[in-house]
């Protein structure tokens, strides 16, 4: 049997994305190594979701390259080894279990194996009792967990998670974090966005801070949380509003940001 070659490292070089004549991702360059858990941080609209979608091959860059272990073509083999959980999950009009089984079918998993594998991940995200419910009647938080289970089931080498616990209560958030840790322990490399800084600290090995489409800081997580070098990243961690292109100090406080 031929050994399956890893799709990592992921190397992103000079990546730009434009829509409606506006540059929304600006010259992103970074490398992600196997086994890391990268937290992509930044304010609303910073470009986090776009960056994940570009890496996952869902958007075409205006410039630059995304290369998976040297492969820039985003081949079928590369696609098959990664999964993404979207900020707003999309479910098929069928049961929770069948949603996962369908994802397994697309991956070429044998029919006999699908139901068991689907049910075991559903249980692991705490949705075992909802296996036969139509996925679209599940609450938003349940759908988010189902989307996580669906991604987990295909045993990706790389898992993109776009705010996986944004609508979850504290106990469901805890369970999602346990799932992410378990998936990582099974060998997956995690690239995720979150607005929950505690979560980023708990889960991350690395941090990427985005502001207005540009990566302003990349660091290992402990260095970043001990004190980022970039002043906007410092302000972000303090919870200050990132004022845009201001000259005079704002009367009500806030930090002064330069146009980037
Ligand atoms: N197709 C598009 N056309 C025009 N603008 C877009 C398009 N897609 C995204 N944008 C804009 O690009 C910017 C970055 O969007 P993105 O969804 O990546 O932000 P984000 O960092 O994920 O924010 P959030 O934290 O709110 O999820 C936003 O200002 C958004 O309005
Ligand atoms: Mg987003």
Short mmCIF file of C-alpha atoms and ligand atoms in Angstrom, two decimals, residues 17 19-20 22 24-25 42-51 87 162-163 193 195 210, ligand 1:
data_model
loop_
_atom_site.label_atom_id
_atom_site.label_comp_id
_atom_site.label_asym_id
_atom_site.label_seq_id
_atom_site.Cartn_x
_atom_site.Cartn_y
_atom_site.Cartn_z
CA UNK A 17 -8.74 38.60 -1.51
CA UNK A 19 -14.66 41.65 -3.55
CA UNK A 20 -16.49 44.54 -5.13
CA UNK A 22 -12.23 46.22 -2.12
CA UNK A 24 -10.49 42.44 2.22
CA UNK A 25 -7.51 40.16 2.91
CA UNK A 42 -9.61 39.85 15.56
CA UNK A 43 -12.64 42.11 15.73
CA UNK A 44 -15.84 41.60 13.72
CA UNK A 45 -15.11 42.14 10.04
CA UNK A 46 -11.34 41.68 10.44
CA UNK A 47 -11.30 39.00 7.72
CA UNK A 48 -11.05 35.84 9.83
CA UNK A 49 -13.78 33.89 8.06
CA UNK A 50 -12.48 34.97 4.66
CA UNK A 51 -8.98 33.79 5.57
CA UNK A 87 -20.00 30.09 11.44
CA UNK A 162 -15.19 29.23 12.44
CA UNK A 163 -16.42 30.27 15.88
CA UNK A 193 -11.52 31.58 14.97
CA UNK A 195 -14.15 35.68 20.09
CA UNK A 210 -6.00 40.13 12.18
N1 LIG B 1 -18.45 38.78 -0.78
C1 LIG B 1 -18.16 39.90 -0.12
N2 LIG B 1 -18.33 41.10 -0.71
C2 LIG B 1 -18.02 42.25 -0.07
N3 LIG B 1 -17.54 42.28 1.19
C3 LIG B 1 -17.37 41.12 1.83
C4 LIG B 1 -17.65 39.87 1.22
N4 LIG B 1 -17.38 38.89 2.09
C5 LIG B 1 -16.93 39.50 3.20
N5 LIG B 1 -16.91 40.83 3.05
C6 LIG B 1 -16.44 41.82 4.03
O1 LIG B 1 -15.12 41.45 4.40
C7 LIG B 1 -14.87 41.77 5.76
C8 LIG B 1 -14.33 40.54 6.48
O2 LIG B 1 -15.35 39.58 6.58
P1 LIG B 1 -15.22 38.29 7.47
O3 LIG B 1 -16.50 37.55 7.39
O4 LIG B 1 -14.00 37.54 7.07
O5 LIG B 1 -15.00 38.89 8.93
P2 LIG B 1 -14.74 38.15 10.32
O6 LIG B 1 -13.41 38.56 10.82
O7 LIG B 1 -14.99 36.69 10.13
O8 LIG B 1 -15.86 38.82 11.25
P3 LIG B 1 -16.83 38.16 12.38
O9 LIG B 1 -16.02 38.18 13.64
O10 LIG B 1 -17.97 39.12 12.44
O11 LIG B 1 -17.23 36.81 11.94
C9 LIG B 1 -16.18 42.29 6.33
O12 LIG B 1 -16.11 43.69 6.37
C10 LIG B 1 -17.23 41.82 5.31
O13 LIG B 1 -18.30 42.72 5.25
#
